[in-house]
mmCIF file of C-alpha atoms in Angstrom:
data_model
loop_
_atom_site.group_PDB
_atom_site.id
_atom_site.type_symbol
_atom_site.label_atom_id
_atom_site.label_comp_id
_atom_site.label_asym_id
_atom_site.label_seq_id
_atom_site.Cartn_x
_atom_site.Cartn_y
_atom_site.Cartn_z
ATOM 1 C CA MET A 26 0.448 0.003 -0.288
ATOM 2 C CA MET A 27 1.009 3.250 -0.965
ATOM 3 C CA GLU A 28 1.197 6.370 1.830
ATOM 4 C CA ASN A 29 -1.096 8.633 -0.148
ATOM 5 C CA ASP A 30 -4.023 5.498 -0.933
ATOM 6 C CA VAL A 31 -6.729 5.886 0.360
ATOM 7 C CA ILE A 32 -8.306 1.610 -0.595
ATOM 8 C CA SER A 33 -6.070 -0.535 -0.756
ATOM 9 C CA ALA A 34 -6.950 -4.218 -2.336
ATOM 10 C CA ALA A 35 -5.359 -7.516 -2.978
ATOM 11 C CA GLY A 36 -6.272 -11.136 -4.240
ATOM 12 C CA LEU A 37 -9.490 -9.962 -3.490
ATOM 13 C CA ALA A 38 -12.715 -11.219 -3.504
ATOM 14 C CA ALA A 39 -16.720 -10.907 -3.022
ATOM 15 C CA GLY A 40 -19.468 -12.856 -2.661
ATOM 16 C CA TYR A 41 -22.349 -14.248 0.352
ATOM 17 C CA GLU A 42 -21.643 -17.953 1.529
ATOM 18 C CA ARG A 43 -20.552 -20.239 -1.182
ATOM 19 C CA LEU A 44 -21.264 -17.675 -3.951
ATOM 20 C CA GLU A 45 -18.605 -16.038 -5.664
ATOM 21 C CA VAL A 46 -19.923 -12.315 -7.136
ATOM 22 C CA TRP A 47 -16.096 -11.186 -8.285
ATOM 23 C CA ARG A 48 -12.241 -12.290 -7.214
ATOM 24 C CA ASP A 49 -8.910 -11.806 -7.780
ATOM 25 C CA ALA A 50 -9.731 -7.929 -7.198
ATOM 26 C CA ASN A 51 -6.341 -5.703 -7.081
ATOM 27 C CA PHE A 52 -6.272 -2.250 -6.926
ATOM 28 C CA SER A 53 -5.349 0.681 -4.862
ATOM 29 C CA VAL A 54 -7.371 4.706 -5.236
ATOM 30 C CA GLY A 55 -5.734 7.345 -3.844
ATOM 31 C CA ARG A 56 -6.249 10.657 -2.094
ATOM 32 C CA GLY A 57 -8.955 13.222 -3.922
ATOM 33 C CA GLU A 58 -9.747 10.683 -7.144
ATOM 34 C CA PHE A 59 -13.553 10.781 -8.704
ATOM 35 C CA VAL A 60 -13.828 7.435 -9.256
ATOM 36 C CA ALA A 61 -16.301 5.603 -11.434
ATOM 37 C CA VAL A 62 -17.521 2.025 -10.466
ATOM 38 C CA LEU A 63 -19.016 1.207 -13.033
ATOM 39 C CA GLY A 64 -20.556 -2.619 -14.775
ATOM 40 C CA PRO A 65 -23.846 -4.716 -15.314
ATOM 41 C CA ASN A 66 -26.633 -5.412 -12.935
ATOM 42 C CA GLY A 67 -25.710 -7.790 -10.658
ATOM 43 C CA ALA A 68 -22.547 -7.371 -11.332
ATOM 44 C CA GLY A 69 -20.969 -6.501 -7.719
ATOM 45 C CA LYS A 70 -20.735 -3.133 -6.836
ATOM 46 C CA THR A 71 -22.633 -2.592 -4.224
ATOM 47 C CA THR A 72 -21.090 -5.575 -3.202
ATOM 48 C CA LEU A 73 -17.713 -3.796 -3.316
ATOM 49 C CA PHE A 74 -19.541 -0.867 -1.459
ATOM 50 C CA ARG A 75 -20.455 -2.883 1.663
ATOM 51 C CA LEU A 76 -16.940 -4.386 1.782
ATOM 52 C CA LEU A 77 -15.334 -1.016 2.371
ATOM 53 C CA LEU A 78 -18.636 -0.327 4.466
ATOM 54 C CA GLY A 79 -17.420 -2.977 6.521
ATOM 55 C CA LEU A 80 -21.244 -4.803 6.051
ATOM 56 C CA ASP A 81 -19.754 -7.448 4.575
ATOM 57 C CA LYS A 82 -16.320 -9.476 4.397
ATOM 58 C CA PRO A 83 -14.220 -10.735 1.961
ATOM 59 C CA LEU A 84 -14.255 -14.625 0.717
ATOM 60 C CA GLN A 85 -10.466 -14.114 0.302
ATOM 61 C CA GLY A 86 -7.547 -11.496 -0.206
ATOM 62 C CA ALA A 87 -7.013 -8.042 1.788
ATOM 63 C CA LEU A 88 -8.405 -4.705 2.251
ATOM 64 C CA THR A 89 -7.759 -1.720 4.117
ATOM 65 C CA ILE A 90 -8.482 2.365 3.907
ATOM 66 C CA PHE A 91 -6.322 4.555 5.603
ATOM 67 C CA GLY A 92 -4.679 1.548 6.536
ATOM 68 C CA ARG A 93 -6.643 -0.489 8.140
ATOM 69 C CA PRO A 94 -9.642 -2.772 7.846
ATOM 70 C CA PRO A 95 -13.550 -2.034 7.127
ATOM 71 C CA SER A 96 -14.972 -1.200 9.931
ATOM 72 C CA ARG A 97 -18.516 -0.445 10.286
ATOM 73 C CA GLY A 98 -18.931 3.719 11.576
ATOM 74 C CA ASN A 99 -16.297 4.801 10.316
ATOM 75 C CA GLN A 100 -16.663 8.294 10.692
ATOM 76 C CA ARG A 101 -14.165 9.529 8.326
ATOM 77 C CA ILE A 102 -16.745 7.631 5.430
ATOM 78 C CA GLY A 103 -19.425 10.119 3.718
ATOM 79 C CA TYR A 104 -22.526 6.817 2.321
ATOM 80 C CA VAL A 105 -25.406 7.878 0.299
ATOM 81 C CA PRO A 106 -27.440 4.729 -0.370
ATOM 82 C CA GLN A 107 -29.483 3.866 -3.163
ATOM 83 C CA ARG A 108 -32.568 3.696 -1.019
ATOM 84 C CA HIS A 109 -32.613 5.875 1.901
ATOM 85 C CA ALA A 110 -34.567 4.871 4.779
ATOM 86 C CA ILE A 111 -35.700 8.319 6.580
ATOM 87 C CA ALA A 112 -36.908 9.391 3.240
ATOM 88 C CA SER A 113 -40.176 7.890 4.517
ATOM 89 C CA GLU A 114 -40.712 10.724 7.569
ATOM 90 C CA LEU A 115 -41.783 13.531 4.767
ATOM 91 C CA ARG A 116 -42.582 16.084 6.700
ATOM 92 C CA LEU A 117 -38.336 16.102 8.488
ATOM 93 C CA GLU A 118 -37.039 19.654 6.598
ATOM 94 C CA ALA A 119 -33.958 18.381 4.731
ATOM 95 C CA VAL A 120 -32.490 20.244 6.979
ATOM 96 C CA GLU A 121 -32.638 18.098 10.288
ATOM 97 C CA LEU A 122 -32.108 15.337 8.226
ATOM 98 C CA VAL A 123 -28.691 16.974 6.935
ATOM 99 C CA ARG A 124 -28.551 16.961 10.970
ATOM 100 C CA PHE A 125 -28.766 13.616 11.307
ATOM 101 C CA GLY A 126 -25.482 13.362 9.915
ATOM 102 C CA LEU A 127 -23.703 15.341 12.408
ATOM 103 C CA ILE A 128 -25.921 13.803 15.839
ATOM 104 C CA GLY A 129 -25.529 10.736 14.567
ATOM 105 C CA ASN A 130 -29.122 9.279 14.834
ATOM 106 C CA ARG A 131 -28.046 6.873 11.525
ATOM 107 C CA TRP A 132 -24.981 4.311 12.750
ATOM 108 C CA GLY A 133 -20.917 5.933 11.446
ATOM 109 C CA PHE A 134 -21.520 8.912 11.003
ATOM 110 C CA GLY A 135 -22.159 11.020 14.817
ATOM 111 C CA ARG A 136 -20.396 14.079 15.452
ATOM 112 C CA MET A 137 -22.154 14.748 18.303
ATOM 113 C CA GLY A 138 -21.907 18.778 19.390
ATOM 114 C CA GLN A 139 -22.508 20.448 15.338
ATOM 115 C CA GLY A 140 -25.801 20.933 14.097
ATOM 116 C CA ARG A 141 -27.544 23.283 12.115
ATOM 117 C CA ASP A 142 -25.036 25.747 11.376
ATOM 118 C CA GLU A 143 -22.557 22.939 9.928
ATOM 119 C CA ALA A 144 -26.174 21.649 7.905
ATOM 120 C CA LEU A 145 -26.763 24.675 6.183
ATOM 121 C CA ALA A 146 -23.199 24.482 5.076
ATOM 122 C CA ALA A 147 -23.208 20.916 3.491
ATOM 123 C CA LEU A 148 -25.839 22.075 2.274
ATOM 124 C CA ARG A 149 -24.531 25.500 0.185
ATOM 125 C CA ALA A 150 -22.087 23.072 -1.059
ATOM 126 C CA VAL A 151 -25.041 21.626 -3.603
ATOM 127 C CA GLY A 152 -26.643 23.890 -4.042
ATOM 128 C CA ALA A 153 -29.491 22.977 -2.035
ATOM 129 C CA ALA A 154 -29.687 26.053 0.605
ATOM 130 C CA ASP A 155 -33.100 27.164 -0.270
ATOM 131 C CA LEU A 156 -34.846 23.951 0.768
ATOM 132 C CA ALA A 157 -33.661 23.594 4.064
ATOM 133 C CA ARG A 158 -37.183 24.404 6.083
ATOM 134 C CA ARG A 159 -38.611 21.896 3.319
ATOM 135 C CA PRO A 160 -40.022 18.486 3.708
ATOM 136 C CA LEU A 161 -38.663 16.090 2.059
ATOM 137 C CA GLY A 162 -41.862 14.184 0.993
ATOM 138 C CA ALA A 163 -42.964 18.263 -1.034
ATOM 139 C CA LEU A 164 -39.548 17.163 -2.821
ATOM 140 C CA SER A 165 -38.848 15.653 -5.698
ATOM 141 C CA GLY A 166 -35.540 13.126 -6.356
ATOM 142 C CA GLY A 167 -33.363 15.109 -8.215
ATOM 143 C CA GLU A 168 -33.506 18.052 -4.394
ATOM 144 C CA LEU A 169 -33.639 14.807 -2.368
ATOM 145 C CA GLN A 170 -29.873 13.439 -3.710
ATOM 146 C CA ARG A 171 -28.681 16.376 -3.346
ATOM 147 C CA ILE A 172 -29.635 16.405 0.865
ATOM 148 C CA PHE A 173 -28.496 13.149 0.960
ATOM 149 C CA PHE A 174 -25.486 14.201 -0.517
ATOM 150 C CA ALA A 175 -25.789 17.459 2.266
ATOM 151 C CA GLU A 176 -26.438 14.079 4.970
ATOM 152 C CA ALA A 177 -23.237 12.730 3.970
ATOM 153 C CA LEU A 178 -20.859 15.499 3.462
ATOM 154 C CA VAL A 179 -21.869 17.128 6.538
ATOM 155 C CA GLY A 180 -19.385 14.829 8.429
ATOM 156 C CA ARG A 181 -16.703 16.079 6.690
ATOM 157 C CA PRO A 182 -15.700 12.668 5.302
ATOM 158 C CA ASP A 183 -12.503 11.627 3.736
ATOM 159 C CA LEU A 184 -14.318 8.727 1.290
ATOM 160 C CA LEU A 185 -16.920 9.452 -0.341
ATOM 161 C CA LEU A 186 -19.546 6.475 -1.355
ATOM 162 C CA LEU A 187 -22.007 7.234 -3.256
ATOM 163 C CA ASP A 188 -24.149 4.429 -5.371
ATOM 164 C CA GLU A 189 -26.029 5.095 -7.944
ATOM 165 C CA PRO A 190 -26.965 9.178 -6.733
ATOM 166 C CA LEU A 191 -27.975 9.382 -10.341
ATOM 167 C CA ALA A 192 -29.959 7.712 -11.434
ATOM 168 C CA ASN A 193 -33.454 8.558 -12.148
ATOM 169 C CA LEU A 194 -32.390 12.489 -12.941
ATOM 170 C CA ASP A 195 -32.314 13.895 -15.815
ATOM 171 C CA ILE A 196 -29.387 14.991 -18.502
ATOM 172 C CA ARG A 197 -29.066 18.657 -16.401
ATOM 173 C CA ARG A 198 -29.130 17.658 -13.449
ATOM 174 C CA GLU A 199 -26.911 14.504 -14.078
ATOM 175 C CA ALA A 200 -24.893 17.071 -15.122
ATOM 176 C CA ASP A 201 -25.070 18.936 -11.773
ATOM 177 C CA PHE A 202 -24.443 16.482 -10.271
ATOM 178 C CA VAL A 203 -21.141 15.414 -11.602
ATOM 179 C CA GLN A 204 -19.788 18.683 -10.810
ATOM 180 C CA TRP A 205 -20.700 20.021 -7.426
ATOM 181 C CA VAL A 206 -18.883 16.130 -6.631
ATOM 182 C CA ASN A 207 -16.480 17.175 -8.271
ATOM 183 C CA THR A 208 -16.316 20.866 -7.336
ATOM 184 C CA ILE A 209 -15.739 18.867 -3.684
ATOM 185 C CA VAL A 210 -13.908 16.262 -4.523
ATOM 186 C CA HIS A 211 -11.192 18.238 -5.637
ATOM 187 C CA SER A 212 -11.777 21.355 -3.312
ATOM 188 C CA ARG A 213 -11.229 19.169 -0.353
ATOM 189 C CA GLY A 214 -8.912 16.420 -1.271
ATOM 190 C CA ILE A 215 -11.880 14.328 -0.391
ATOM 191 C CA THR A 216 -11.721 10.409 -2.062
ATOM 192 C CA ALA A 217 -15.186 9.685 -3.989
ATOM 193 C CA LEU A 218 -16.475 6.942 -5.570
ATOM 194 C CA LEU A 219 -19.569 6.561 -7.482
ATOM 195 C CA ILE A 220 -21.249 3.621 -9.080
ATOM 196 C CA ALA A 221 -23.334 5.047 -11.819
ATOM 197 C CA HIS A 222 -24.328 3.145 -15.385
ATOM 198 C CA ASN A 223 -24.458 5.997 -17.742
ATOM 199 C CA ILE A 224 -20.239 7.384 -17.472
ATOM 200 C CA ASN A 225 -21.259 10.166 -19.874
ATOM 201 C CA PRO A 226 -21.536 12.850 -17.739
ATOM 202 C CA LEU A 227 -19.166 11.461 -15.331
ATOM 203 C CA LEU A 228 -16.355 11.108 -18.117
ATOM 204 C CA PRO A 229 -14.795 15.132 -18.367
ATOM 205 C CA VAL A 230 -14.339 14.536 -14.340
ATOM 206 C CA LEU A 231 -13.342 11.239 -13.845
ATOM 207 C CA ASP A 232 -9.821 10.425 -12.987
ATOM 208 C CA ARG A 233 -10.137 6.316 -12.554
ATOM 209 C CA VAL A 234 -12.571 3.475 -12.766
ATOM 210 C CA ILE A 235 -13.234 0.228 -11.831
ATOM 211 C CA TYR A 236 -15.909 -1.912 -14.095
ATOM 212 C CA VAL A 237 -16.727 -4.662 -12.264
ATOM 213 C CA ALA A 238 -17.879 -7.832 -14.694
ATOM 214 C CA ASN A 239 -18.193 -11.304 -15.205
ATOM 215 C CA GLY A 240 -17.281 -12.537 -12.065
ATOM 216 C CA ARG A 241 -13.859 -9.418 -12.424
ATOM 217 C CA VAL A 242 -12.613 -6.439 -11.712
ATOM 218 C CA MET A 243 -10.716 -4.577 -14.106
ATOM 219 C CA THR A 244 -9.399 -1.032 -12.846
ATOM 220 C CA GLY A 245 -7.485 1.891 -14.210
ATOM 221 C CA ARG A 246 -8.386 5.440 -16.625
ATOM 222 C CA PRO A 247 -11.260 5.673 -18.278
ATOM 223 C CA SER A 248 -8.994 6.096 -21.472
ATOM 224 C CA ASP A 249 -7.699 2.597 -21.358
ATOM 225 C CA ILE A 250 -10.608 0.317 -19.278
ATOM 226 C CA LEU A 251 -13.154 1.888 -21.381
ATOM 227 C CA THR A 252 -12.424 0.948 -24.551
ATOM 228 C CA THR A 253 -13.844 -2.982 -26.843
ATOM 229 C CA GLN A 254 -10.938 -4.859 -26.836
ATOM 230 C CA SER A 255 -10.734 -3.978 -22.709
ATOM 231 C CA LEU A 256 -14.005 -4.612 -22.135
ATOM 232 C CA SER A 257 -14.438 -7.502 -24.181
ATOM 233 C CA ASP A 258 -11.386 -9.193 -22.549
ATOM 234 C CA LEU A 259 -13.235 -9.017 -19.014
ATOM 235 C CA TYR A 260 -17.042 -10.101 -20.211
ATOM 236 C CA GLY A 261 -15.068 -12.643 -22.469
ATOM 237 C CA ILE A 262 -17.214 -12.507 -25.107
ATOM 238 C CA PRO A 263 -17.599 -9.432 -28.560
ATOM 239 C CA VAL A 264 -18.291 -6.300 -26.870
ATOM 240 C CA GLU A 265 -17.722 -3.075 -29.203
ATOM 241 C CA VAL A 266 -17.369 0.365 -27.728
ATOM 242 C CA VAL A 267 -18.963 2.816 -30.150
ATOM 243 C CA LYS A 268 -17.608 6.910 -29.760
ATOM 244 C CA ASP A 269 -20.972 9.623 -30.677
ATOM 245 C CA SER A 270 -19.555 13.841 -32.579
ATOM 246 C CA ARG A 271 -20.161 14.307 -28.958
ATOM 247 C CA GLY A 272 -17.633 12.904 -26.881
ATOM 248 C CA ARG A 273 -20.635 9.817 -25.791
ATOM 249 C CA ILE A 274 -20.040 6.548 -25.574
ATOM 250 C CA ALA A 275 -22.302 3.297 -25.889
ATOM 251 C CA ILE A 276 -20.880 0.219 -25.312
ATOM 252 C CA ILE A 277 -22.426 -3.291 -27.532
ATOM 253 C CA GLY A 278 -22.749 -5.707 -26.912
ATOM 254 C CA THR A 279 -23.267 -6.832 -23.504
ATOM 255 C CA GLU A 280 -25.681 -9.787 -21.882
ATOM 256 C CA ASP A 281 -27.030 -6.991 -19.298
ATOM 257 C CA PRO A 282 -29.565 -4.862 -21.574
ATOM 258 C CA ALA A 283 -29.495 -1.899 -20.076
ATOM 259 C CA HIS A 284 -25.782 -1.157 -21.911
ATOM 260 C CA HIS A 285 -27.022 -1.790 -24.651
ATOM 261 C CA HIS A 286 -28.700 2.048 -25.329
ATOM 262 C CA GLU A 287 -25.833 5.509 -24.615
ATOM 263 C CA HIS A 288 -28.160 6.513 -22.417
ATOM 264 C CA ASP A 289 -27.613 3.500 -19.550
ATOM 265 C CA LEU A 290 -24.213 3.322 -19.370
#
């Protein structure tokens, strides 16, 4: 492990009981890197996050975060899950949800004694200060994603794990959200891993890609991983990566129907 590594994996295998999801993962992620985690549905992208959060243990190999094995409740990690249980509290004001990231009402992200001022600052950082007093039930999907992002940021984490935050956003809101993440990553020196199906809004800002498919994990720069040769090798079947005049890519020929459309990559 290099001194600047936030995450380091060596010979890592993941799965559940006797079911192996992927194996032989070897990669590191440095401080201040913006990394996309890509791959078809069911390939094991969220499984990687569960390992990093200490919710699951590797089947084989070694995984470290900040030089230590993952553990539950690591306050240096800010996490935005696919589904947010507290979102069902429709009358809760947005600023109060963000405060939960400080006062410890959710596991792992509490720092006692901090509160409203820090929550408002986190909302401003994601362009959501005007939503502070709005009840969650009155917010759109895109507005909720900003609130959840602010909640993950409020404890000033060193690592952000964002599980499909672009899902259900339109093209404009995708671009806005990606820019907020990129700005925070580089202004604060935070490391961010973002699971996505649509790679295109991320391409201008990514430092690295972790691609999970066919029981394997491939990592590298987008220009090295998102190629016909690399993905054909990873999937074990012919795959074609095509690019349009605006630089957007599509991956053709995978077994996952979602990968047959440019917007779903």
